[in-house]
PDB file of C-alpha atoms in Angstrom:
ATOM      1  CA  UNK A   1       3.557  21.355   8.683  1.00 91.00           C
ATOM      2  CA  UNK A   2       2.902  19.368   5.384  1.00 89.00           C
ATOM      3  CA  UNK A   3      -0.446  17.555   6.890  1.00 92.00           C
ATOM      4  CA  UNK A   4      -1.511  20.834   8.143  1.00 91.00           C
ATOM      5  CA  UNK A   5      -1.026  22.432   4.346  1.00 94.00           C
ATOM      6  CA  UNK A   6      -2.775  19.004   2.633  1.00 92.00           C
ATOM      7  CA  UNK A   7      -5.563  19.296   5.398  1.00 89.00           C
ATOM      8  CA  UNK A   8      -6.285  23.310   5.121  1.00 91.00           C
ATOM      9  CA  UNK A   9      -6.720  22.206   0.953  1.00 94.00           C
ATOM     10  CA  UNK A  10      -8.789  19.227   1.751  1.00 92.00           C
ATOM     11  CA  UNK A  11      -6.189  16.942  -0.503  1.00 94.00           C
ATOM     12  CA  UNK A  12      -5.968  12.976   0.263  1.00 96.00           C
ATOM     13  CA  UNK A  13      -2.688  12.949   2.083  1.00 96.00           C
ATOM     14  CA  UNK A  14      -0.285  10.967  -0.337  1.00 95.00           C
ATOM     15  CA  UNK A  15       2.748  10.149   1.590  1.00 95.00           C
ATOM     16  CA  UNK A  16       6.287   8.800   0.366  1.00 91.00           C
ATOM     17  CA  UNK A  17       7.317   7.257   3.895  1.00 88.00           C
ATOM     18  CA  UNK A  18      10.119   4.623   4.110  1.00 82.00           C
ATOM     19  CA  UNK A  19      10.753   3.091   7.390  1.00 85.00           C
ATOM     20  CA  UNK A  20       9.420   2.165  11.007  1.00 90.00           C
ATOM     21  CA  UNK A  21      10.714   5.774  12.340  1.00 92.00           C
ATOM     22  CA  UNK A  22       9.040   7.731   9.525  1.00 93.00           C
ATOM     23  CA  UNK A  23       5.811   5.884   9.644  1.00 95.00           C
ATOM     24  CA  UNK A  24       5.818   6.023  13.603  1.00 96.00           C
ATOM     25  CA  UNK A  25       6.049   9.276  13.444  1.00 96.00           C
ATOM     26  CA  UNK A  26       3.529  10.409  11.121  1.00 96.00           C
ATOM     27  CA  UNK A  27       0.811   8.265  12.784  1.00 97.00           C
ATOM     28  CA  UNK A  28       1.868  10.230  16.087  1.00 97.00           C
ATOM     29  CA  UNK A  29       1.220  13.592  14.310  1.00 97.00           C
ATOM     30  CA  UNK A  30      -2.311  12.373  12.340  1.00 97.00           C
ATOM     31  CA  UNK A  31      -3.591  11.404  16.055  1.00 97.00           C
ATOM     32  CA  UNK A  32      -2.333  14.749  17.168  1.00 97.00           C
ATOM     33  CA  UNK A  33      -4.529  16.251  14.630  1.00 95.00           C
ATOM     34  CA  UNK A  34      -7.538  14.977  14.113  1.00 94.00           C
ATOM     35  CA  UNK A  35      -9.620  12.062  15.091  1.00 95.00           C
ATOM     36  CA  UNK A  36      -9.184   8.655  13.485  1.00 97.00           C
ATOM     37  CA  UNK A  37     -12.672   9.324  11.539  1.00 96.00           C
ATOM     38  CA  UNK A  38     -11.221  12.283   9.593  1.00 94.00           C
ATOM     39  CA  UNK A  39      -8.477  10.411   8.806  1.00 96.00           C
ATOM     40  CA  UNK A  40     -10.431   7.869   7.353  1.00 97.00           C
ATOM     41  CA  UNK A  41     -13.053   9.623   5.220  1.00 96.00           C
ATOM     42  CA  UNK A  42      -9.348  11.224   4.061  1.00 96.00           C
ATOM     43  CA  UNK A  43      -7.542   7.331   2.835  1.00 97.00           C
ATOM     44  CA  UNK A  44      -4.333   9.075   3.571  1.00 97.00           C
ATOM     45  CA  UNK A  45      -2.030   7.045   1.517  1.00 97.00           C
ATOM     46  CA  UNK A  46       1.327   5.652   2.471  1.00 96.00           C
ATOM     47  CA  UNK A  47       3.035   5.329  -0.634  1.00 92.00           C
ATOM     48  CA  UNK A  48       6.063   2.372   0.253  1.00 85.00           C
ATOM     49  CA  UNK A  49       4.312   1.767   3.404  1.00 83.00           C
ATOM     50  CA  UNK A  50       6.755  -0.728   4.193  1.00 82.00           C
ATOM     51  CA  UNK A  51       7.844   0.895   7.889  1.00 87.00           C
ATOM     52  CA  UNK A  52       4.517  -0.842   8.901  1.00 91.00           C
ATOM     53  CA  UNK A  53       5.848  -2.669  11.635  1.00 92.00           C
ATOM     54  CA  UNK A  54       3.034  -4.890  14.275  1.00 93.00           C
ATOM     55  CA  UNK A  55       2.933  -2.549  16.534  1.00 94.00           C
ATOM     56  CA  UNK A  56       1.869   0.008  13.912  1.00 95.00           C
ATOM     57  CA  UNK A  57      -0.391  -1.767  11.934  1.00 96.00           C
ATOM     58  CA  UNK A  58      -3.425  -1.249  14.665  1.00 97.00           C
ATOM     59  CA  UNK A  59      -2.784   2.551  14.251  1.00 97.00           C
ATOM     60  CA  UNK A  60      -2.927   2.406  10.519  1.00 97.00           C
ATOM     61  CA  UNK A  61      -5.788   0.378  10.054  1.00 98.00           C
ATOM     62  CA  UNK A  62      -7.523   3.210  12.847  1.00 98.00           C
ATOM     63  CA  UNK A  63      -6.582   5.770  10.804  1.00 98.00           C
ATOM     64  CA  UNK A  64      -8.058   4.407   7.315  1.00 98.00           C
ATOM     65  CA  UNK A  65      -4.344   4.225   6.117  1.00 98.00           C
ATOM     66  CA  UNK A  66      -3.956   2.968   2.469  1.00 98.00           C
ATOM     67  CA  UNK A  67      -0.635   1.417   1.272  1.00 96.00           C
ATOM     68  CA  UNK A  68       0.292   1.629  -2.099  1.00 95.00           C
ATOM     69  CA  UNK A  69       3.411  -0.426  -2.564  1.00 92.00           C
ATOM     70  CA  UNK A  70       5.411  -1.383  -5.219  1.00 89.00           C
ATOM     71  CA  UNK A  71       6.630  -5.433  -5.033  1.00 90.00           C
ATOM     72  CA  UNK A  72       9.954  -4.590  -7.446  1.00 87.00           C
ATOM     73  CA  UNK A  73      11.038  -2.692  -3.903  1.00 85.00           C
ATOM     74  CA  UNK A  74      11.311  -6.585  -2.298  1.00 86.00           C
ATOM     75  CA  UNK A  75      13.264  -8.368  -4.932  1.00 87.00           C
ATOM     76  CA  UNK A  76      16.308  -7.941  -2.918  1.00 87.00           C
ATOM     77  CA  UNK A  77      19.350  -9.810  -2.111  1.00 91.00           C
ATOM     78  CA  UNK A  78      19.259 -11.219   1.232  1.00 89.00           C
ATOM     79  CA  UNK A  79      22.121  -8.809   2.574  1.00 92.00           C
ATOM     80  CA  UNK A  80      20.386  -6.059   0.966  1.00 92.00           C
ATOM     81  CA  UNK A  81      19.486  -3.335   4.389  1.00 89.00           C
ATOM     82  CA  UNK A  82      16.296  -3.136   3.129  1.00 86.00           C
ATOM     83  CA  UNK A  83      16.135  -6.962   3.087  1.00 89.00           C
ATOM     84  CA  UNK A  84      17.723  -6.960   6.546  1.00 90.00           C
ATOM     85  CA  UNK A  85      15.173  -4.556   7.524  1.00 87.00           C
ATOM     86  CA  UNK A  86      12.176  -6.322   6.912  1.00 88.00           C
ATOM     87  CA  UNK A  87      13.219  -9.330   8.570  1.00 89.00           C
ATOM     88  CA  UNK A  88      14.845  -7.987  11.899  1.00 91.00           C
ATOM     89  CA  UNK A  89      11.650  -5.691  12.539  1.00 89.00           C
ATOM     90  CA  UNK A  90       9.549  -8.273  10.558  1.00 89.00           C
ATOM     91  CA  UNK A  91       7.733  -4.684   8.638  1.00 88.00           C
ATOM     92  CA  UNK A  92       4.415  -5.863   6.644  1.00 84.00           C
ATOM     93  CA  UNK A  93       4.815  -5.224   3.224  1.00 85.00           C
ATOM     94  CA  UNK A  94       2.091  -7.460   1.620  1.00 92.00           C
ATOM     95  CA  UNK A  95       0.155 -10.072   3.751  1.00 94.00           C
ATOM     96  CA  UNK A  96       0.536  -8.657   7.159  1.00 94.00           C
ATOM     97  CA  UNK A  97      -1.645  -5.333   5.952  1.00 95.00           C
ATOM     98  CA  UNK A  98      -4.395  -7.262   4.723  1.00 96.00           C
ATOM     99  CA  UNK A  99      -4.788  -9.732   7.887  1.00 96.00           C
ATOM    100  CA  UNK A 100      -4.730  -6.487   9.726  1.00 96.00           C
ATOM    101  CA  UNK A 101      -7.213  -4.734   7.406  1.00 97.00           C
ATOM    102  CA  UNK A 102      -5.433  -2.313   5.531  1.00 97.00           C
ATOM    103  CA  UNK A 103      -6.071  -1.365   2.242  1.00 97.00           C
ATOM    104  CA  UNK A 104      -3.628  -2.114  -0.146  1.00 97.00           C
ATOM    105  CA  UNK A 105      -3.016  -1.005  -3.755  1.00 96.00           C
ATOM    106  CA  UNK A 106      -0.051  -1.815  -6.168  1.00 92.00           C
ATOM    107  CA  UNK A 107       0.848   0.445  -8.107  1.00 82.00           C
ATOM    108  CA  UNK A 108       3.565   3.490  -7.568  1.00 61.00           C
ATOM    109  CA  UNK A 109       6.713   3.730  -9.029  1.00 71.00           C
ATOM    110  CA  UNK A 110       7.405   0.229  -9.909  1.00 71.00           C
ATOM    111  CA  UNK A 111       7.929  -1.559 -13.782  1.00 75.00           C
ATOM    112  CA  UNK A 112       5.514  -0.352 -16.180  1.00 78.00           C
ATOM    113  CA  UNK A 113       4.643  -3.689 -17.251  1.00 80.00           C
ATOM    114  CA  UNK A 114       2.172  -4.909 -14.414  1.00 83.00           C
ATOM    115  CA  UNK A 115       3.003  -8.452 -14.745  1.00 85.00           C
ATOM    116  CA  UNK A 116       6.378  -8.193 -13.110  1.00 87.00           C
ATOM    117  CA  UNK A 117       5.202  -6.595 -10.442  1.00 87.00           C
ATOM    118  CA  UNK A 118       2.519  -9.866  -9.971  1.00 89.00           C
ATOM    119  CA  UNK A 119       5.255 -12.198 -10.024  1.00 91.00           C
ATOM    120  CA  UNK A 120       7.484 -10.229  -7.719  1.00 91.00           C
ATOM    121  CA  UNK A 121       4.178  -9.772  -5.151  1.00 93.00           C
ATOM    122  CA  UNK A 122       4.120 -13.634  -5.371  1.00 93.00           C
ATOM    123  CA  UNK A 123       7.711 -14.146  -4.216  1.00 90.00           C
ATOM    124  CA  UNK A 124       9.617 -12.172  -1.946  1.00 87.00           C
ATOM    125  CA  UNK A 125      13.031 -13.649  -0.254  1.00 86.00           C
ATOM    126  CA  UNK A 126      13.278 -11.232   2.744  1.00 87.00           C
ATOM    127  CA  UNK A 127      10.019 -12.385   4.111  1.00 90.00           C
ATOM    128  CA  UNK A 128       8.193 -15.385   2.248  1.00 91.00           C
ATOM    129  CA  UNK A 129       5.475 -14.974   4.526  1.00 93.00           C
ATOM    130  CA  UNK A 130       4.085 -12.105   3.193  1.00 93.00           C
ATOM    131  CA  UNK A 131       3.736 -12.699  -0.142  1.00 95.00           C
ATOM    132  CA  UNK A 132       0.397 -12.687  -1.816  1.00 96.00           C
ATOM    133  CA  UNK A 133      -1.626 -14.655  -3.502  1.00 95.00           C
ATOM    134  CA  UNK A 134      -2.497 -14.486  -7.136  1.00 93.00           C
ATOM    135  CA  UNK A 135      -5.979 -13.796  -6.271  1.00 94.00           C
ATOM    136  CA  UNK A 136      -4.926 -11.059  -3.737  1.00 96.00           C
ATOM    137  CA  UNK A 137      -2.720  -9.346  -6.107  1.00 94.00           C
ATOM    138  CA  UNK A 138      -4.977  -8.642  -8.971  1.00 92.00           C
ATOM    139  CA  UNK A 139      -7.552  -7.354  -6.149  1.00 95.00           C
ATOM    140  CA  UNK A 140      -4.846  -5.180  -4.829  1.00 95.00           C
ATOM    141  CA  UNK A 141      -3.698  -3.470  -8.783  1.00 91.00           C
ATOM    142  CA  UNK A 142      -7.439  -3.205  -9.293  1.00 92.00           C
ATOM    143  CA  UNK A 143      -9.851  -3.000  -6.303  1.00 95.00           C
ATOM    144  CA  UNK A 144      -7.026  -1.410  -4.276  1.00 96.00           C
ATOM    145  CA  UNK A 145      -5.794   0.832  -6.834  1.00 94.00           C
ATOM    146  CA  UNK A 146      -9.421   2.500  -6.987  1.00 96.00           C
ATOM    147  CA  UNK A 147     -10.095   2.763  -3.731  1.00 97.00           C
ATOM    148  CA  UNK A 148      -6.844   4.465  -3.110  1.00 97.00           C
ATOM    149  CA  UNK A 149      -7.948   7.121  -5.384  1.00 95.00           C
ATOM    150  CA  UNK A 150     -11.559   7.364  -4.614  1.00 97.00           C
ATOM    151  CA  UNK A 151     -12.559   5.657  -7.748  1.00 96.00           C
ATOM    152  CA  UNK A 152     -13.815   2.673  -6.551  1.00 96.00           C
ATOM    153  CA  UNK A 153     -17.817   3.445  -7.960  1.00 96.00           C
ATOM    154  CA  UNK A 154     -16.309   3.950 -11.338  1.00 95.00           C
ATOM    155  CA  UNK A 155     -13.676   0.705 -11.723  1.00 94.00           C
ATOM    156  CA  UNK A 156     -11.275  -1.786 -10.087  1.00 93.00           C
ATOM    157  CA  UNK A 157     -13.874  -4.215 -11.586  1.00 91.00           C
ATOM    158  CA  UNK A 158     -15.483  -5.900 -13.966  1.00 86.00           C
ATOM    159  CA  UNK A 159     -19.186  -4.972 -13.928  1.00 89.00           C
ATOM    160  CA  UNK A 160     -21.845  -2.946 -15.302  1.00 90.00           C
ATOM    161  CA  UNK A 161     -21.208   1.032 -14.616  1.00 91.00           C
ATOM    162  CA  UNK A 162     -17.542   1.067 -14.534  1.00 92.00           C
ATOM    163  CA  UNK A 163     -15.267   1.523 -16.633  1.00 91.00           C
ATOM    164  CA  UNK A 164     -13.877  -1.280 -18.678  1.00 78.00           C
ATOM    165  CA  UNK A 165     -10.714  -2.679 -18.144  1.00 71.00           C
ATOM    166  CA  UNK A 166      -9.917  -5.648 -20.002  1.00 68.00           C
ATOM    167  CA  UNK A 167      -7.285  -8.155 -21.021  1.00 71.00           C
ATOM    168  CA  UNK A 168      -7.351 -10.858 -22.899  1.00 74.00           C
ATOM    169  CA  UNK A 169      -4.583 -13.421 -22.240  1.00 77.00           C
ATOM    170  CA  UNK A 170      -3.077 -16.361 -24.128  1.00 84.00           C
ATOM    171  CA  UNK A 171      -2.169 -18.126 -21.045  1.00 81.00           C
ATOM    172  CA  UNK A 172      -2.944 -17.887 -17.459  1.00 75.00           C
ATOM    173  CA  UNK A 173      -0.966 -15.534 -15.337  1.00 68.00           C
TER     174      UNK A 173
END
């Protein structure tokens, strides 16, 4: 019922889902409703997308699914369920989505200063395999930030026509 009400006002689907069940599920209903190329034009966005498990991640990147995640989420201790979650069902929080293709912003309803959330992207316990890169996190709270919001013409980077967005830094992050 709430995809029907966001499709019949033409809103970008923006999506709190936690979970492999949740995510599963949702997929299964946005294939039941429309092809995979309405869904894309769409970037429905899967805020937390971290129920991404392998099986799904085909399915989201056919969809044009865009996670916006939050890295505080991951700096768990190990007996944590969430921690235990990731690992048993090995979900994709970081790396996993963008070997598979989909887009990923950082962002949501993490610290407001954004350099935490860089460090925590760069080092999560649960699964060390997915963390990111430097590099891949700055693309992800700019690039991926813009495209999630249809912005990407207007910034996410640092060239003539878009906005500026600048820091200057004392030190290298």
């Amino acid at each position: 019922r709430l995809l029907r009400e966001i499709v019949a006002r033409n809103d970008q689907p923006l999506l709190h889902l936690i979970g492999d069940g949740a995510t599963e599920t949702t997929l299964d209903v946005m294939e039941a409703m429309d092809t995979p190329e309405v869904w894309r034009a769409r970037r429905p966005r899967f805020e937390h997308g971290d129920g991404l498990a392998p099986d799904l991640l085909a399915r989201a990147v056919r969809l044009g699914v865009v996670v916006v995640q939050s890295p505080v989420h991951f700096i768990l201790p190990d007996d944590h369920p969430t921690a235990v979650l990731l690992r048993d069902r090995h979900l994709a929080p970081f790396s996993d989505l963008l070997d598979a293709g989909v887009p990923l912003a950082i962002g949501s309803d993490g610290p407001r200063n954004p350099w935490l959330n860089m460090m925590f992207a760069g080092q999560l316990d649960a699964r060390p395999d997915q963390v990111l890169t430097r590099e891949q996190t700055l693309r992800a709270y700019t690039q991926g930030s813009a495209f999630a919001e249809f912005t990407e013409t207007e910034q996410g980077r640092l060239q003539p026509g878009h906005l500026p967005d600048l820091a200057l830094l004392s030190q290298t992050p």
